[in-house]
Amino acid sequence: MKLRPKLCIGISLAPTWLSGEGWRLDGSGIEGLYSSDFALETAQRAEAAHLDFAFRPDASFLPLAIMDQSFGFSSLDATLLMTSVARETRRIGLVTTISTTFGHPYQAARQLMSLHWLSKGRAGWNVVTALQGNENFGVAEMPSSDARYLRAREFTDVVRKLWSSFPSGALLVDRETGRYADTDLILPINHRGQGFEVQGPLNLPAFPGPGIPLMQAGGSATGIDFAGEVADMVFGMTPDLATAQQMRSQLSARAMAHRRAPRDIRLLPGLSLYLAPTREEARALFQDNHRRVGRAQRLQRIQEAIGLDLSGWPDDRRLTPADLPKTHHSMRSASHRALLQRIVSDTQPTVAELLARPEILSSVHWQIVGTPEDAAREIAVWHDAGAIDGFIAVPGGSPESLRLTLEELVPRLVSDGRFRRDYTGDTFFSHLTED
């Protein structure tokens, strides 16, 4: 059973609709990729559709192999970009990404509260522990998952303490008496922990309104427990309904373990949308967008995900559950690995059939390749099953997928009573708490 009657919908400002071959299309606007106008236009269009938030994922490293064919992970700094977007939007939430593995809580607390002030209460924080990038921060080896989450817990705790250290109520701004602030209310936090020593207080008052919602993306048991403790939203990698239902159940259990209501944590899977007026056009768009993903790349993705080297196998040989390695440790998504294992177990595909599957060609997110009507129907099934509380739209293939998402898919969800017709509040938190 769904936890909320209306969907929470965000959109990624990472231009996924230009990845693959999308940037090569006439009128793609790729030349403006590193300008604020590029993201601003998308955010304004999303605000016109009354979306809850725009979201900018981020990374601190640059894999070079993909750069020969596409822009990969190259991007403007997420938080600086969001400050630019804040001035030209009015109501849509703005979620930036800051790593707890490579950052410092005082700097993060100040940046996020600054964005909250500049946007008048619309900031959000995507808390990431990062999977790569240690070489750019003088860290010899990437810390283990447990070590990263241990640091993330302390980091997040310090940030929240800093936000509380200078309450907005401390500001007096009394011209007559000459008192600017009540310093008795501005207190150091005196944090002395395993990873950080922070005196405080923050040198910026808290915004006088709702606080900053937190998003978290980890799918491991440790990540889900962390989300159950601190997150308002979870950016989930749930490539199929069963995975989404399992994650939603796990989040609810961990929320209650931390004495929180399950409905206060919204599971928002990334939803890769290859949309077109007809299913045939959508399938053609998807295939054309991945035409340069060669056989060697596909084989590598399978080996990285499930540990199975198919390079010497003939195309017509079928895979069976017995072929799957008993153990395999990978940096890739655990849910993606589980999905591919289920595909092999349930369908026993030939090598050629497995190599042609969308789960190999493209995103590890939930994928819909079809019309806006197809997308609306599938979203309704997942929502009614209580598997999701919304989604983060990740349009793919072309700018037309982005247009169809905002101008046809979202209005259909409005007509179905699953999404708002207009904003009722001006802060990000007010959007999240609408019933």
Short mmCIF file of C-alpha atoms in Angstrom, two decimals:
data_model
loop_
_atom_site.label_atom_id
_atom_site.label_comp_id
_atom_site.label_asym_id
_atom_site.label_seq_id
_atom_site.Cartn_x
_atom_site.Cartn_y
_atom_site.Cartn_z
CA MET A 1 0.00 0.00 0.00
CA LYS A 2 1.35 3.42 -0.95
CA LEU A 3 2.43 5.65 1.91
CA ARG A 4 1.41 8.94 0.28
CA PRO A 5 -1.38 9.66 -2.21
CA LYS A 6 0.72 12.03 -4.35
CA LEU A 7 4.06 11.44 -5.99
CA CYS A 8 7.19 13.40 -5.19
CA ILE A 9 8.94 14.17 -8.49
CA GLY A 10 12.40 15.57 -9.07
CA ILE A 11 14.49 15.95 -12.19
CA SER A 12 18.20 15.51 -12.71
CA LEU A 13 20.03 18.56 -14.05
CA ALA A 14 22.79 16.28 -15.29
CA PRO A 15 21.96 16.44 -19.03
CA THR A 16 21.34 12.72 -19.46
CA TRP A 17 19.25 13.42 -22.56
CA LEU A 18 22.50 14.43 -24.27
CA SER A 19 24.53 11.40 -23.18
CA GLY A 20 25.36 8.68 -25.66
CA GLU A 21 24.54 10.11 -29.07
CA GLY A 22 22.05 12.73 -27.88
CA TRP A 23 24.58 15.59 -27.88
CA ARG A 24 25.21 15.10 -31.61
CA LEU A 25 21.63 15.99 -32.57
CA ASP A 26 20.98 19.33 -34.24
CA GLY A 27 19.81 21.86 -31.69
CA SER A 28 21.01 19.83 -28.69
CA GLY A 29 22.64 22.92 -27.18
CA ILE A 30 25.76 20.98 -26.20
CA GLU A 31 27.92 24.04 -26.77
CA GLY A 32 26.39 25.64 -23.67
CA LEU A 33 26.98 22.63 -21.41
CA TYR A 34 29.32 24.50 -19.07
CA SER A 35 27.13 27.56 -18.68
CA SER A 36 24.56 28.18 -15.96
CA ASP A 37 21.94 28.93 -18.62
CA PHE A 38 21.92 25.28 -19.67
CA ALA A 39 20.80 24.04 -16.23
CA LEU A 40 18.66 27.11 -15.59
CA GLU A 41 16.44 26.47 -18.61
CA THR A 42 15.77 22.92 -17.45
CA ALA A 43 15.06 24.03 -13.88
CA GLN A 44 12.64 26.71 -15.06
CA ARG A 45 10.80 24.24 -17.26
CA ALA A 46 10.61 21.82 -14.33
CA GLU A 47 9.28 24.59 -12.12
CA ALA A 48 6.60 25.36 -14.72
CA ALA A 49 5.55 21.70 -14.36
CA HIS A 50 5.47 22.17 -10.54
CA LEU A 51 8.11 19.53 -9.82
CA ASP A 52 9.28 19.18 -6.23
CA PHE A 53 12.94 19.71 -6.98
CA ALA A 54 15.81 19.87 -9.43
CA PHE A 55 18.79 17.73 -8.50
CA ARG A 56 22.44 17.95 -9.52
CA PRO A 57 24.49 14.79 -8.96
CA ASP A 58 28.24 15.31 -8.80
CA ALA A 59 31.55 13.46 -8.84
CA SER A 60 35.13 14.29 -7.92
CA PHE A 61 36.94 12.36 -10.62
CA LEU A 62 36.97 12.14 -14.42
CA PRO A 63 37.10 8.77 -16.22
CA LEU A 64 38.82 9.57 -19.50
CA ALA A 65 37.70 6.67 -21.69
CA ILE A 66 34.18 8.02 -22.22
CA MET A 67 35.41 11.56 -22.97
CA ASP A 68 36.33 10.55 -26.50
CA GLN A 69 32.64 10.09 -27.28
CA SER A 70 30.68 12.07 -24.68
CA PHE A 71 30.99 14.53 -21.79
CA GLY A 72 30.95 11.84 -19.10
CA PHE A 73 31.39 13.20 -15.58
CA SER A 74 32.73 16.61 -16.61
CA SER A 75 30.56 19.33 -15.06
CA LEU A 76 30.37 22.59 -13.19
CA ASP A 77 30.49 22.41 -9.40
CA ALA A 78 27.02 21.34 -8.27
CA THR A 79 26.61 23.81 -5.40
CA LEU A 80 27.91 26.83 -7.31
CA LEU A 81 25.58 25.92 -10.17
CA MET A 82 22.59 25.73 -7.84
CA THR A 83 23.29 29.22 -6.44
CA SER A 84 23.05 30.51 -10.00
CA VAL A 85 19.77 28.66 -10.58
CA ALA A 86 18.36 29.90 -7.25
CA ARG A 87 18.20 33.53 -8.34
CA GLU A 88 16.17 32.79 -11.48
CA THR A 89 13.66 30.37 -9.95
CA ARG A 90 11.09 30.91 -7.22
CA ARG A 91 9.55 27.72 -5.86
CA ILE A 92 11.28 24.55 -7.05
CA GLY A 93 13.59 22.79 -4.57
CA LEU A 94 17.31 22.76 -5.39
CA VAL A 95 19.24 19.65 -4.31
CA THR A 96 23.01 19.82 -4.54
CA THR A 97 25.54 17.03 -3.92
CA ILE A 98 28.35 17.19 -1.36
CA SER A 99 30.58 14.24 -0.46
CA THR A 100 31.14 13.35 3.18
CA THR A 101 34.25 11.34 2.27
CA PHE A 102 36.24 14.15 0.71
CA GLY A 103 34.69 17.29 2.23
CA HIS A 104 34.65 18.97 5.64
CA PRO A 105 31.44 19.52 7.64
CA TYR A 106 32.05 23.20 8.46
CA GLN A 107 32.49 24.12 4.81
CA ALA A 108 29.51 21.96 3.80
CA ALA A 109 27.28 23.45 6.51
CA ARG A 110 28.13 26.97 5.38
CA GLN A 111 27.68 26.26 1.68
CA LEU A 112 24.32 24.56 2.18
CA MET A 113 22.94 27.19 4.53
CA SER A 114 24.13 29.88 2.09
CA LEU A 115 22.18 28.14 -0.70
CA HIS A 116 19.18 27.93 1.63
CA TRP A 117 19.29 31.70 2.22
CA LEU A 118 19.90 32.54 -1.44
CA SER A 119 16.98 30.34 -2.54
CA LYS A 120 14.73 31.49 0.33
CA GLY A 121 14.34 28.05 1.84
CA ARG A 122 14.66 25.75 -1.17
CA ALA A 123 18.01 24.00 -0.62
CA GLY A 124 18.45 20.24 -0.32
CA TRP A 125 21.55 18.13 0.31
CA ASN A 126 22.34 14.88 -1.48
CA VAL A 127 24.63 13.18 1.05
CA VAL A 128 27.08 10.92 -0.79
CA THR A 129 29.98 8.86 0.48
CA ALA A 130 31.45 8.55 -3.07
CA LEU A 131 32.80 5.42 -4.71
CA GLN A 132 35.85 6.88 -6.45
CA GLY A 133 38.07 9.95 -6.48
CA ASN A 134 40.41 9.26 -3.54
CA GLU A 135 43.46 9.93 -5.73
CA ASN A 136 42.40 13.57 -6.06
CA PHE A 137 42.37 14.16 -2.30
CA GLY A 138 45.64 12.60 -1.21
CA VAL A 139 43.96 9.39 -0.02
CA ALA A 140 46.00 6.33 -0.98
CA GLU A 141 43.09 3.87 -1.08
CA MET A 142 39.34 4.30 -1.19
CA PRO A 143 38.00 3.72 2.36
CA SER A 144 35.75 0.72 2.87
CA SER A 145 31.99 1.14 2.77
CA ASP A 146 31.75 0.79 6.56
CA ALA A 147 34.46 3.41 7.07
CA ARG A 148 32.78 5.81 4.64
CA TYR A 149 29.42 5.52 6.37
CA LEU A 150 31.00 5.90 9.81
CA ARG A 151 32.48 9.20 8.62
CA ALA A 152 29.20 10.16 6.91
CA ARG A 153 27.26 9.77 10.15
CA GLU A 154 29.67 11.98 12.07
CA PHE A 155 29.89 14.47 9.19
CA THR A 156 26.10 14.81 8.96
CA ASP A 157 25.76 15.11 12.73
CA VAL A 158 28.31 17.95 12.79
CA VAL A 159 26.59 19.76 9.92
CA ARG A 160 23.24 19.64 11.70
CA LYS A 161 24.77 20.83 14.95
CA LEU A 162 26.37 23.75 13.12
CA TRP A 163 23.04 24.70 11.53
CA SER A 164 21.55 24.81 15.03
CA SER A 165 24.47 26.70 16.57
CA PHE A 166 23.36 30.09 15.22
CA PRO A 167 19.53 30.11 15.32
CA SER A 168 17.66 32.72 13.33
CA GLY A 169 16.01 33.83 16.56
CA ALA A 170 19.38 35.12 17.76
CA LEU A 171 19.15 37.97 15.26
CA LEU A 172 17.74 41.10 16.91
CA VAL A 173 18.75 43.82 14.41
CA ASP A 174 17.50 46.45 16.87
CA ARG A 175 18.44 49.88 15.58
CA GLU A 176 17.28 51.67 18.71
CA THR A 177 19.33 49.69 21.21
CA GLY A 178 22.15 48.94 18.81
CA ARG A 179 21.95 45.21 19.49
CA TYR A 180 22.44 43.13 16.37
CA ALA A 181 22.23 39.65 17.91
CA ASP A 182 21.66 37.88 21.20
CA THR A 183 25.02 36.19 21.62
CA ASP A 184 23.70 34.04 24.47
CA LEU A 185 21.85 32.05 21.79
CA ILE A 186 24.86 31.62 19.47
CA LEU A 187 26.74 28.68 20.92
CA PRO A 188 29.79 26.60 20.01
CA ILE A 189 29.20 22.93 19.33
CA ASN A 190 32.53 21.76 20.79
CA HIS A 191 32.55 18.60 18.68
CA ARG A 192 35.41 16.18 19.31
CA GLY A 193 34.90 13.02 17.32
CA GLN A 194 36.75 10.23 15.57
CA GLY A 195 36.97 12.09 12.28
CA PHE A 196 36.47 15.77 13.09
CA GLU A 197 37.15 18.41 15.71
CA VAL A 198 34.87 21.41 15.17
CA GLN A 199 34.45 24.25 17.65
CA GLY A 200 31.67 26.24 15.99
CA PRO A 201 29.41 28.11 15.92
CA LEU A 202 28.66 28.50 12.23
CA ASN A 203 29.31 32.03 10.97
CA LEU A 204 25.91 32.20 9.29
CA PRO A 205 22.47 32.18 10.97
CA ALA A 206 19.96 29.49 10.15
CA PHE A 207 17.34 30.45 7.58
CA PRO A 208 14.14 31.51 9.41
CA GLY A 209 11.91 28.79 8.03
CA PRO A 210 11.86 25.04 7.39
CA GLY A 211 15.22 23.28 7.41
CA ILE A 212 17.22 21.65 4.64
CA PRO A 213 15.92 18.21 3.53
CA LEU A 214 18.49 15.46 3.08
CA MET A 215 18.76 12.89 0.29
CA GLN A 216 20.83 9.71 0.44
CA ALA A 217 21.64 7.20 -2.26
CA GLY A 218 23.27 4.14 -0.69
CA GLY A 219 21.65 0.77 -1.36
CA SER A 220 23.75 -1.39 0.96
CA ALA A 221 22.45 -2.48 4.36
CA THR A 222 24.63 0.18 5.99
CA GLY A 223 23.44 2.82 3.52
CA ILE A 224 19.78 1.95 4.07
CA ASP A 225 20.23 2.13 7.84
CA PHE A 226 21.91 5.53 7.47
CA ALA A 227 19.00 6.69 5.31
CA GLY A 228 16.55 5.41 7.90
CA GLU A 229 18.25 7.63 10.45
CA VAL A 230 18.80 10.91 8.57
CA ALA A 231 17.24 11.00 5.08
CA ASP A 232 14.04 12.66 3.89
CA MET A 233 14.53 11.15 0.43
CA VAL A 234 16.41 8.18 -0.99
CA PHE A 235 17.70 8.28 -4.56
CA GLY A 236 17.28 4.58 -5.23
CA MET A 237 18.74 2.35 -7.92
CA THR A 238 15.79 0.00 -8.30
CA PRO A 239 15.83 -1.42 -11.84
CA ASP A 240 12.71 -3.54 -11.34
CA LEU A 241 9.56 -3.57 -9.22
CA ALA A 242 10.73 -6.37 -6.93
CA THR A 243 13.90 -4.47 -6.06
CA ALA A 244 11.90 -1.31 -5.35
CA GLN A 245 9.45 -3.16 -3.11
CA GLN A 246 12.31 -4.73 -1.19
CA MET A 247 14.09 -1.39 -0.70
CA ARG A 248 10.87 0.35 0.35
CA SER A 249 10.28 -2.37 2.95
CA GLN A 250 13.85 -2.12 4.22
CA LEU A 251 13.64 1.67 4.50
CA SER A 252 10.41 1.43 6.46
CA ALA A 253 11.96 -1.05 8.88
CA ARG A 254 15.06 1.08 9.43
CA ALA A 255 12.94 4.24 9.84
CA MET A 256 10.96 2.60 12.63
CA ALA A 257 14.16 1.31 14.20
CA HIS A 258 15.27 4.94 14.44
CA ARG A 259 11.84 5.98 15.79
CA ARG A 260 10.75 7.67 12.59
CA ALA A 261 7.58 7.25 10.53
CA PRO A 262 8.18 5.25 7.31
CA ARG A 263 6.25 7.82 5.23
CA ASP A 264 8.78 10.50 6.22
CA ILE A 265 11.41 8.81 4.06
CA ARG A 266 10.49 8.98 0.39
CA LEU A 267 11.92 6.35 -1.94
CA LEU A 268 12.60 8.11 -5.24
CA PRO A 269 14.19 5.81 -7.82
CA GLY A 270 16.07 7.27 -10.73
CA LEU A 271 13.78 6.75 -13.74
CA SER A 272 15.50 6.65 -17.12
CA LEU A 273 12.92 7.78 -19.67
CA TYR A 274 13.37 7.21 -23.42
CA LEU A 275 10.13 8.72 -24.64
CA ALA A 276 8.70 9.24 -28.11
CA PRO A 277 5.23 9.56 -29.69
CA THR A 278 5.21 5.84 -30.54
CA ARG A 279 6.80 2.75 -29.00
CA GLU A 280 8.63 2.03 -32.24
CA GLU A 281 10.18 5.48 -32.24
CA ALA A 282 11.14 5.13 -28.58
CA ARG A 283 12.86 1.78 -29.19
CA ALA A 284 14.67 3.24 -32.19
CA LEU A 285 15.77 6.20 -30.09
CA PHE A 286 17.13 3.90 -27.40
CA GLN A 287 19.02 1.70 -29.83
CA ASP A 288 20.41 4.62 -31.80
CA ASN A 289 21.57 6.31 -28.63
CA HIS A 290 23.65 3.26 -27.71
CA ARG A 291 24.89 2.27 -31.15
CA ARG A 292 28.52 2.92 -30.18
CA VAL A 293 28.36 0.66 -27.14
CA GLY A 294 30.31 -2.17 -28.71
CA ARG A 295 30.45 -5.85 -27.91
CA ALA A 296 33.62 -5.49 -25.84
CA GLN A 297 32.01 -2.82 -23.63
CA ARG A 298 28.91 -4.94 -23.12
CA LEU A 299 30.95 -7.98 -22.17
CA GLN A 300 32.96 -5.88 -19.73
CA ARG A 301 29.78 -4.56 -18.08
CA ILE A 302 28.48 -8.10 -17.57
CA GLN A 303 31.78 -9.25 -16.11
CA GLU A 304 31.96 -6.26 -13.75
CA ALA A 305 28.38 -6.75 -12.59
CA ILE A 306 28.14 -10.52 -12.10
CA GLY A 307 31.71 -11.77 -12.55
CA LEU A 308 30.98 -13.84 -15.66
CA ASP A 309 33.44 -13.65 -18.57
CA LEU A 310 31.49 -14.38 -21.75
CA SER A 311 34.20 -13.27 -24.19
CA GLY A 312 34.82 -16.80 -25.45
CA TRP A 313 31.19 -17.90 -25.57
CA PRO A 314 29.26 -18.29 -28.85
CA ASP A 315 26.24 -16.01 -29.30
CA ASP A 316 23.75 -18.89 -29.36
CA ARG A 317 24.86 -20.52 -26.11
CA ARG A 318 22.31 -20.19 -23.30
CA LEU A 319 23.19 -19.09 -19.79
CA THR A 320 21.82 -21.02 -16.82
CA PRO A 321 21.88 -20.36 -13.06
CA ALA A 322 24.72 -22.86 -12.79
CA ASP A 323 26.91 -20.52 -14.83
CA LEU A 324 26.69 -17.71 -12.29
CA PRO A 325 29.73 -17.31 -9.99
CA LYS A 326 28.94 -18.15 -6.38
CA THR A 327 30.65 -15.01 -5.10
CA HIS A 328 31.57 -11.78 -6.81
CA HIS A 329 32.62 -8.47 -5.29
CA SER A 330 31.99 -5.43 -7.45
CA MET A 331 31.92 -1.64 -7.06
CA ARG A 332 28.79 -1.64 -9.21
CA SER A 333 25.29 -1.42 -7.78
CA ALA A 334 24.22 -4.47 -5.78
CA SER A 335 20.69 -4.10 -7.14
CA HIS A 336 22.00 -4.12 -10.72
CA ARG A 337 23.98 -7.28 -10.01
CA ALA A 338 20.91 -8.92 -8.48
CA LEU A 339 18.77 -7.92 -11.47
CA LEU A 340 21.17 -9.47 -13.99
CA GLN A 341 21.37 -12.61 -11.89
CA ARG A 342 17.56 -12.83 -11.92
CA ILE A 343 17.47 -12.32 -15.68
CA VAL A 344 19.84 -15.25 -16.14
CA SER A 345 17.96 -17.43 -13.66
CA ASP A 346 14.46 -16.63 -14.92
CA THR A 347 14.93 -16.39 -18.69
CA GLN A 348 18.16 -18.31 -19.39
CA PRO A 349 19.00 -16.01 -22.32
CA THR A 350 21.49 -16.68 -25.05
CA VAL A 351 24.65 -14.60 -25.00
CA ALA A 352 23.29 -12.50 -27.88
CA GLU A 353 19.99 -11.92 -26.07
CA LEU A 354 21.74 -10.84 -22.87
CA LEU A 355 24.07 -8.48 -24.74
CA ALA A 356 21.06 -6.78 -26.37
CA ARG A 357 19.15 -6.12 -23.15
CA PRO A 358 18.61 -2.49 -22.03
CA GLU A 359 20.03 -3.39 -18.61
CA ILE A 360 23.40 -3.99 -20.30
CA LEU A 361 23.30 -1.11 -22.75
CA SER A 362 22.26 1.69 -20.48
CA SER A 363 21.54 2.91 -16.98
CA VAL A 364 21.31 0.75 -13.87
CA HIS A 365 18.20 2.75 -12.99
CA TRP A 366 14.57 1.85 -13.63
CA GLN A 367 14.04 2.26 -17.37
CA ILE A 368 10.98 2.96 -19.47
CA VAL A 369 11.32 2.95 -23.25
CA GLY A 370 7.99 3.93 -24.77
CA THR A 371 5.36 6.64 -24.95
CA PRO A 372 4.34 9.08 -22.19
CA GLU A 373 1.20 6.96 -21.76
CA ASP A 374 3.32 3.83 -21.26
CA ALA A 375 5.39 5.65 -18.65
CA ALA A 376 2.34 6.96 -16.78
CA ARG A 377 0.84 3.45 -16.62
CA GLU A 378 4.01 1.84 -15.30
CA ILE A 379 4.56 4.59 -12.72
CA ALA A 380 0.98 4.04 -11.51
CA VAL A 381 1.62 0.31 -11.08
CA TRP A 382 4.72 0.92 -8.99
CA HIS A 383 3.02 3.66 -6.95
CA ASP A 384 -0.12 1.61 -6.26
CA ALA A 385 2.05 -1.34 -5.22
CA GLY A 386 3.60 0.86 -2.52
CA ALA A 387 7.04 0.34 -4.06
CA ILE A 388 7.84 4.03 -4.59
CA ASP A 389 6.94 7.44 -3.24
CA GLY A 390 7.92 9.24 -6.42
CA PHE A 391 10.88 9.30 -8.78
CA ILE A 392 13.73 11.38 -10.13
CA ALA A 393 13.29 11.82 -13.87
CA VAL A 394 16.40 11.04 -15.91
CA PRO A 395 15.33 11.67 -19.53
CA GLY A 396 17.51 9.96 -22.14
CA GLY A 397 18.30 9.90 -25.84
CA SER A 398 17.36 13.39 -26.95
CA PRO A 399 15.99 16.76 -25.80
CA GLU A 400 12.61 15.48 -27.01
CA SER A 401 12.56 12.96 -24.14
CA LEU A 402 13.00 15.86 -21.74
CA ARG A 403 10.16 17.78 -23.38
CA LEU A 404 7.80 14.80 -23.34
CA THR A 405 8.61 14.13 -19.69
CA LEU A 406 7.71 17.65 -18.58
CA GLU A 407 4.95 18.49 -21.05
CA GLU A 408 3.13 15.16 -21.48
CA LEU A 409 4.10 12.64 -18.80
CA VAL A 410 3.79 14.95 -15.79
CA PRO A 411 0.40 16.40 -16.93
CA ARG A 412 -0.90 12.83 -17.27
CA LEU A 413 0.12 12.13 -13.69
CA VAL A 414 -1.67 15.33 -12.67
CA SER A 415 -4.81 14.23 -14.50
CA ASP A 416 -4.62 10.86 -12.75
CA GLY A 417 -4.60 12.61 -9.37
CA ARG A 418 -1.05 11.45 -8.63
CA PHE A 419 0.69 14.83 -8.73
CA ARG A 420 -0.02 18.44 -7.79
CA ARG A 421 -1.65 20.94 -10.17
CA ASP A 422 0.17 23.84 -8.56
CA TYR A 423 2.51 24.64 -5.71
CA THR A 424 0.92 25.31 -2.35
CA GLY A 425 4.13 26.47 -0.63
CA ASP A 426 7.36 28.29 -1.39
CA THR A 427 9.94 26.12 0.38
CA PHE A 428 11.31 22.73 -0.50
CA PHE A 429 10.15 21.25 2.81
CA SER A 430 6.62 22.49 2.18
CA HIS A 431 6.52 20.55 -1.09
CA LEU A 432 7.68 17.37 0.64
CA THR A 433 5.04 17.60 3.35
CA GLU A 434 2.02 18.13 1.08
CA ASP A 435 -0.63 15.41 1.37
#
